[in-house]
Short mmCIF file of C-alpha atoms and ligand atoms in Angstrom, two decimals:
data_model
loop_
_atom_site.label_atom_id
_atom_site.label_comp_id
_atom_site.label_asym_id
_atom_site.label_seq_id
_atom_site.Cartn_x
_atom_site.Cartn_y
_atom_site.Cartn_z
CA MET A 210 103.51 115.68 105.13
CA LYS A 211 101.63 112.36 105.03
CA ILE A 212 103.77 109.88 103.08
CA LEU A 213 102.82 106.35 101.94
CA VAL A 214 105.39 103.82 100.67
CA CYS A 215 104.09 100.73 98.84
CA MET A 216 106.39 97.79 99.33
CA LYS A 217 106.35 94.33 97.75
CA GLN A 218 107.89 91.12 99.03
CA VAL A 219 109.65 89.38 96.13
CA PRO A 220 111.70 86.20 95.67
CA ASP A 221 115.43 86.90 95.68
CA THR A 222 115.67 86.60 91.88
CA GLN A 223 119.41 86.06 92.08
CA LYS A 224 118.44 82.62 93.40
CA VAL A 225 115.25 81.97 91.37
CA LYS A 226 115.14 79.02 88.96
CA MET A 227 112.51 78.16 86.39
CA ASP A 228 110.39 74.99 86.57
CA PRO A 229 110.93 73.72 82.98
CA VAL A 230 107.78 71.54 83.19
CA LYS A 231 105.29 73.98 84.79
CA ASN A 232 106.95 77.08 83.18
CA THR A 233 106.73 78.95 86.45
CA LEU A 234 109.19 80.48 88.90
CA ILE A 235 110.36 77.95 91.55
CA ARG A 236 109.64 79.97 94.73
CA LYS A 237 109.94 77.07 97.23
CA GLY A 238 113.11 77.43 99.32
CA VAL A 239 113.97 80.75 97.67
CA PRO A 240 114.53 83.50 100.23
CA SER A 241 112.09 86.43 100.04
CA ILE A 242 113.38 89.97 100.18
CA THR A 243 111.99 93.50 100.08
CA ASN A 244 111.80 94.66 96.45
CA PRO A 245 115.06 96.69 96.09
CA PHE A 246 113.27 99.60 94.37
CA ASP A 247 110.94 99.84 97.39
CA GLU A 248 113.94 100.10 99.70
CA SER A 249 114.90 103.18 97.67
CA GLY A 250 111.31 104.39 98.07
CA LEU A 251 111.50 104.01 101.85
CA GLU A 252 114.91 105.76 102.02
CA CYS A 253 113.46 108.61 99.94
CA ALA A 254 110.49 108.90 102.35
CA LEU A 255 112.76 108.87 105.44
CA GLU A 256 114.88 111.69 103.95
CA ILE A 257 111.75 113.74 103.11
CA ARG A 258 110.46 113.32 106.69
CA GLU A 259 113.86 114.41 108.05
CA SER A 260 113.72 117.63 106.02
CA ALA A 261 109.97 118.42 105.95
CA GLY A 262 108.62 116.50 108.95
CA GLY A 263 105.54 114.31 108.71
CA GLU A 264 104.42 110.72 109.04
CA ILE A 265 105.41 107.61 107.04
CA SER A 266 103.01 104.71 106.44
CA VAL A 267 104.02 101.52 104.64
CA LEU A 268 101.57 99.25 102.76
CA SER A 269 102.00 95.81 101.22
CA MET A 270 99.66 93.29 99.58
CA GLY A 271 100.84 89.73 100.07
CA ILE A 272 100.73 86.46 101.98
CA PRO A 273 100.75 86.67 105.82
CA ASP A 274 104.50 85.92 105.83
CA SER A 275 105.21 89.15 103.97
CA GLU A 276 104.55 90.97 107.25
CA CYS A 277 108.31 90.71 107.86
CA ILE A 278 109.15 93.36 105.21
CA LEU A 279 106.79 95.77 107.00
CA ARG A 280 108.38 94.99 110.36
CA ASP A 281 111.75 95.83 108.82
CA ALA A 282 110.31 99.15 107.59
CA LEU A 283 108.98 99.89 111.12
CA SER A 284 112.42 99.11 112.58
CA LEU A 285 113.84 101.74 110.20
CA GLY A 286 111.43 104.35 111.51
CA ALA A 287 108.18 104.02 109.57
CA ASP A 288 105.25 105.18 111.76
CA ARG A 289 102.40 102.92 110.59
CA ALA A 290 102.26 99.60 108.68
CA PHE A 291 99.41 97.87 106.84
CA LEU A 292 99.34 94.35 105.33
CA LEU A 293 96.66 93.59 102.75
CA THR A 294 96.23 89.85 103.06
CA ASP A 295 93.20 87.83 102.00
CA ARG A 296 92.65 84.72 99.85
CA ALA A 297 90.51 86.99 97.66
CA PHE A 298 93.71 88.84 96.64
CA ALA A 299 95.56 85.71 95.38
CA GLY A 300 96.65 85.53 91.73
CA ALA A 301 96.22 89.26 91.16
CA ASP A 302 97.61 90.78 88.01
CA THR A 303 98.68 94.42 87.93
CA LEU A 304 95.14 95.76 87.42
CA ALA A 305 93.73 93.83 90.38
CA THR A 306 96.78 94.74 92.47
CA SER A 307 96.39 98.43 91.62
CA TYR A 308 92.66 98.33 92.44
CA THR A 309 93.19 96.59 95.79
CA LEU A 310 96.00 98.96 96.83
CA SER A 311 93.83 101.95 95.80
CA MET A 312 90.91 100.79 97.96
CA ALA A 313 93.28 100.39 100.92
CA ILE A 314 94.77 103.86 100.30
CA LYS A 315 91.24 105.37 100.37
CA LYS A 316 90.70 103.56 103.70
CA ILE A 317 93.95 104.45 105.52
CA GLY A 318 94.66 107.81 103.83
CA PRO A 319 94.60 110.55 102.85
CA PHE A 320 98.23 110.99 101.82
CA ASP A 321 100.17 113.87 100.23
CA LEU A 322 102.91 111.69 98.73
CA LEU A 323 102.54 108.10 97.50
CA VAL A 324 105.89 106.44 96.78
CA PHE A 325 106.23 103.30 94.65
CA GLY A 326 109.27 101.49 93.25
CA LYS A 327 109.88 101.90 89.48
CA GLN A 328 109.19 98.14 89.24
CA ALA A 329 109.13 94.86 91.16
CA ILE A 330 112.03 92.53 90.34
CA ASP A 331 109.71 89.51 89.84
CA GLY A 332 106.71 90.79 87.80
CA ASP A 333 108.90 93.59 86.37
CA THR A 334 105.92 95.39 84.76
CA GLY A 335 106.28 98.79 86.42
CA GLN A 336 102.50 99.13 86.01
CA VAL A 337 101.27 99.30 89.63
CA GLY A 338 102.40 102.84 90.53
CA PRO A 339 100.81 104.46 87.43
CA GLY A 340 97.87 102.03 87.83
CA VAL A 341 97.09 103.28 91.34
CA ALA A 342 97.52 106.90 90.21
CA SER A 343 95.01 106.44 87.39
CA ILE A 344 92.45 104.72 89.66
CA LEU A 345 92.77 107.48 92.31
CA GLU A 346 93.05 110.15 89.58
CA TYR A 347 96.31 111.51 91.05
CA PRO A 348 99.19 112.92 88.98
CA VAL A 349 102.14 110.53 88.68
CA ILE A 350 105.84 111.21 88.15
CA THR A 351 107.79 108.10 87.12
CA PHE A 352 111.52 107.25 87.12
CA VAL A 353 112.25 109.73 89.92
CA THR A 354 115.97 109.93 90.72
CA GLY A 355 115.90 112.62 93.42
CA VAL A 356 113.88 115.23 95.31
CA HIS A 357 115.01 118.84 94.74
CA ALA A 358 112.53 120.72 96.94
CA ILE A 359 109.52 120.11 99.18
CA GLN A 360 107.32 123.20 99.40
CA ARG A 361 104.02 123.70 101.22
CA ASP A 362 101.99 123.35 98.02
CA ARG A 363 104.29 121.40 95.72
CA ILE A 364 107.23 119.01 95.37
CA VAL A 365 110.07 119.43 92.85
CA VAL A 366 111.81 116.23 91.68
CA GLU A 367 114.34 115.06 89.10
CA ARG A 368 113.46 112.15 86.83
CA MET A 369 115.17 110.03 84.21
CA VAL A 370 114.12 110.47 80.57
CA ASP A 371 115.62 108.95 77.41
CA SER A 372 117.55 112.12 76.67
CA GLY A 373 118.91 112.49 80.23
CA ARG A 374 117.18 114.13 83.21
CA GLU A 375 114.35 116.60 83.67
CA ILE A 376 113.08 118.62 86.64
CA VAL A 377 109.34 118.29 87.29
CA SER A 378 107.06 119.71 90.00
CA SER A 379 103.59 118.76 91.14
CA GLY A 380 101.00 119.72 93.74
CA TYR A 381 99.68 117.19 96.27
CA PRO A 382 98.57 114.41 96.37
CA VAL A 383 101.03 112.95 93.86
CA VAL A 384 102.36 109.45 93.06
CA LEU A 385 106.10 109.02 92.56
CA THR A 386 107.82 105.89 91.20
CA VAL A 387 111.48 105.83 92.17
CA VAL A 388 114.51 104.26 90.50
CA LYS A 389 117.10 102.40 92.54
CA ALA A 390 119.00 105.09 94.48
CA LYS A 391 122.79 105.17 94.57
CA LYS A 392 122.48 105.66 98.31
CA ARG A 393 121.62 102.34 99.97
CA LEU A 394 118.82 102.07 102.50
CA ARG A 395 120.16 103.10 105.93
CA MET A 396 120.76 100.58 108.70
CA PRO A 397 118.17 100.58 111.51
CA ARG A 398 119.27 102.37 114.68
CA LEU A 399 118.83 100.65 118.07
CA THR A 400 116.35 103.36 119.10
CA THR A 401 114.12 102.86 116.05
CA ILE A 402 114.30 99.06 116.45
CA ILE A 403 113.16 99.31 120.09
CA ASP A 404 110.43 101.83 119.20
CA SER A 405 109.15 99.48 116.48
CA PHE A 406 108.37 96.77 119.06
CA GLU A 407 105.43 98.98 120.19
CA LYS A 408 104.10 99.34 116.66
CA ARG A 409 101.85 96.70 115.14
CA VAL A 410 101.22 95.74 111.54
CA VAL A 411 97.49 96.27 110.84
CA ARG A 412 96.07 93.45 108.69
CA LEU A 413 93.36 94.34 106.18
CA GLY A 414 91.13 91.98 104.19
CA ALA A 415 88.75 92.66 101.30
CA ASP A 416 85.86 93.58 103.68
CA ASP A 417 88.04 95.98 105.69
CA ILE A 418 88.75 98.03 102.55
CA GLU A 419 85.24 97.58 101.06
CA ALA A 420 86.75 96.10 97.91
CA GLU A 421 84.55 94.38 95.32
CA SER A 422 85.83 90.78 95.34
CA ALA A 423 85.11 90.58 91.58
CA ARG A 424 87.85 93.20 91.04
CA CYS A 425 90.39 91.48 93.29
CA GLY A 426 92.79 88.57 92.81
CA LEU A 427 92.40 86.12 89.93
CA LYS A 428 88.71 87.14 89.44
CA GLY A 429 89.71 90.75 88.88
CA SER A 430 92.67 89.94 86.61
CA PRO A 431 92.20 90.20 82.82
CA THR A 432 95.87 89.12 82.47
CA ARG A 433 97.02 85.52 82.90
CA VAL A 434 100.71 84.70 82.99
CA LYS A 435 100.62 81.68 80.71
CA LYS A 436 104.30 80.87 80.57
CA VAL A 437 107.48 82.21 82.14
CA PHE A 438 110.63 80.98 80.45
CA SER A 439 114.22 81.98 79.83
CA PRO A 440 114.55 82.72 76.11
CA LYS A 441 117.09 80.44 74.40
CA LYS A 442 120.15 82.42 73.38
CA HIS A 443 121.10 81.99 69.70
CA ALA A 444 124.87 82.47 69.42
CA ARG A 445 124.77 83.41 65.72
CA VAL A 446 126.74 86.66 65.18
CA ARG A 447 127.28 88.29 61.80
CA TYR A 448 129.78 91.14 61.24
CA ILE A 449 128.90 93.71 58.56
CA GLU A 450 132.05 95.04 56.91
CA GLY A 451 132.61 98.19 54.81
CA ASN A 452 132.21 101.94 55.39
CA ALA A 453 129.17 103.42 57.10
CA ALA A 454 127.10 103.69 53.90
CA GLU A 455 127.93 100.09 52.87
CA GLN A 456 127.13 98.82 56.37
CA ALA A 457 123.83 100.71 56.42
CA LYS A 458 122.89 99.32 53.00
CA ALA A 459 123.80 95.77 54.09
CA LEU A 460 121.78 96.21 57.34
CA VAL A 461 118.70 97.32 55.38
CA GLY A 462 119.13 94.19 53.27
CA VAL A 463 119.24 92.01 56.41
CA PHE A 464 116.12 93.68 57.87
CA ARG A 465 114.29 93.32 54.53
CA GLY A 466 115.37 89.67 54.43
CA LYS A 467 113.80 89.18 57.89
CA GLY A 468 110.65 91.09 56.87
CA ILE A 469 111.34 93.65 59.61
CA ILE A 470 111.09 96.48 57.12
CA PRO A 471 109.25 96.47 53.77
C1 FAD B 125 107.24 86.43 86.23
C2 FAD B 125 105.96 87.20 86.40
C3 FAD B 125 105.40 87.85 85.32
C4 FAD B 125 104.23 88.57 85.50
N1 FAD B 125 103.73 89.21 84.42
C5 FAD B 125 102.60 89.94 84.58
C6 FAD B 125 102.06 90.65 83.47
O1 FAD B 125 102.58 90.64 82.38
N2 FAD B 125 100.92 91.37 83.67
C7 FAD B 125 100.30 91.40 84.87
O2 FAD B 125 99.28 92.06 84.97
N3 FAD B 125 100.79 90.75 85.96
C8 FAD B 125 101.93 90.03 85.82
N4 FAD B 125 102.43 89.36 86.89
C9 FAD B 125 101.74 89.47 88.15
C10 FAD B 125 102.27 90.70 88.88
O3 FAD B 125 103.50 90.42 89.35
C11 FAD B 125 101.41 91.06 90.02
O4 FAD B 125 100.27 91.56 89.53
C12 FAD B 125 102.00 92.07 90.96
O5 FAD B 125 101.22 92.19 92.07
C13 FAD B 125 102.20 93.46 90.46
O6 FAD B 125 102.92 93.56 89.31
P1 FAD B 125 104.52 93.70 89.27
O7 FAD B 125 105.13 92.64 90.06
O8 FAD B 125 104.88 93.83 87.86
O9 FAD B 125 104.79 95.09 90.04
P2 FAD B 125 105.33 96.46 89.43
O10 FAD B 125 104.25 97.21 88.74
O11 FAD B 125 106.60 96.26 88.66
O12 FAD B 125 105.67 97.18 90.85
C14 FAD B 125 105.91 98.55 90.90
C15 FAD B 125 105.74 99.00 92.33
O13 FAD B 125 104.38 98.84 92.75
C16 FAD B 125 104.34 98.48 94.14
N5 FAD B 125 103.76 97.14 94.26
C17 FAD B 125 103.66 96.15 93.33
N6 FAD B 125 103.07 95.04 93.86
C18 FAD B 125 102.79 95.35 95.16
C19 FAD B 125 102.21 94.64 96.26
N7 FAD B 125 101.78 93.40 96.09
N8 FAD B 125 102.11 95.29 97.46
C20 FAD B 125 102.53 96.57 97.62
N9 FAD B 125 103.12 97.29 96.63
C21 FAD B 125 103.24 96.70 95.42
C22 FAD B 125 105.79 98.51 94.64
O14 FAD B 125 106.10 99.83 95.10
C23 FAD B 125 106.57 98.22 93.35
O15 FAD B 125 107.88 98.70 93.36
C24 FAD B 125 103.61 88.64 86.77
C25 FAD B 125 104.18 88.00 87.85
C26 FAD B 125 105.35 87.29 87.67
C27 FAD B 125 105.97 86.65 88.85
#
């Protein structure tokens, strides 16, 4: 089983503040961490390799410093690590990020299983996993909460849906986006830490993955984040009294008053 885990370095949002003048996230001095959903992705991959065997590769697109999250993944037992880093990738929105990751996957693959986090805790769009799947024309299963079975020709997983859970299966290759697992990412063992010293993080630029620079970074991004701000909380609360029918009638009146419903 050839498994790929896409991992993003993100600012520790518990400590992020907004720049009220520039309307951007203040990243300076904020510690960077591995996106927590991607830690669940790596734990999921390690468990699959324990039960079905195989090889785990980890891939990240980011600044040179983000190599540290890949080194952590190697110290936990990942077999190969790739860092997509190039000025041409700067300012990428989710489309450009998905394209660049897809070109790298074509270069370092093929893979049977491609694991993404449900979302990144900074951009929060949840678009990259499905974006890569659509560019590579692979099936995608989102909001995966657990793996039920790994068979020679298919994988059976459980996923979250509005009405609860559902069991889904797919052939290979397939993209999974995983929710945050209850089970935390394991601690690295001394043996895997020592082994990781022999492993290097392979750096890839736009030329290495034969990416069109016009589809990468800011140039390849139809989306511009114009303003990031914390919405002002309005403390106005109104209680609607009466029985259910009276409350419903009053609520319709409020919505009509706000033009929410005709
Ligand atoms: C506050 C903020 C708002 C933004 N809003 C938008 C927006 O509305 N539209 C838009 O197009 N862009 C937006 N961006 C830019 C966006 O963050 C980047 O495009 C980013 O690379 C991917 O989007 P995401 O962070 O939403 O990732 P998500 O789609 O939420 O990430 C899902 C998964 O994809 C994988 N992944 C994501 N990025 C990488 C990476 N660089 N390397 C490896 N794996 C990765 C990880 O497995 C991750 O768990 C925003 C950025 C910020 C900081």
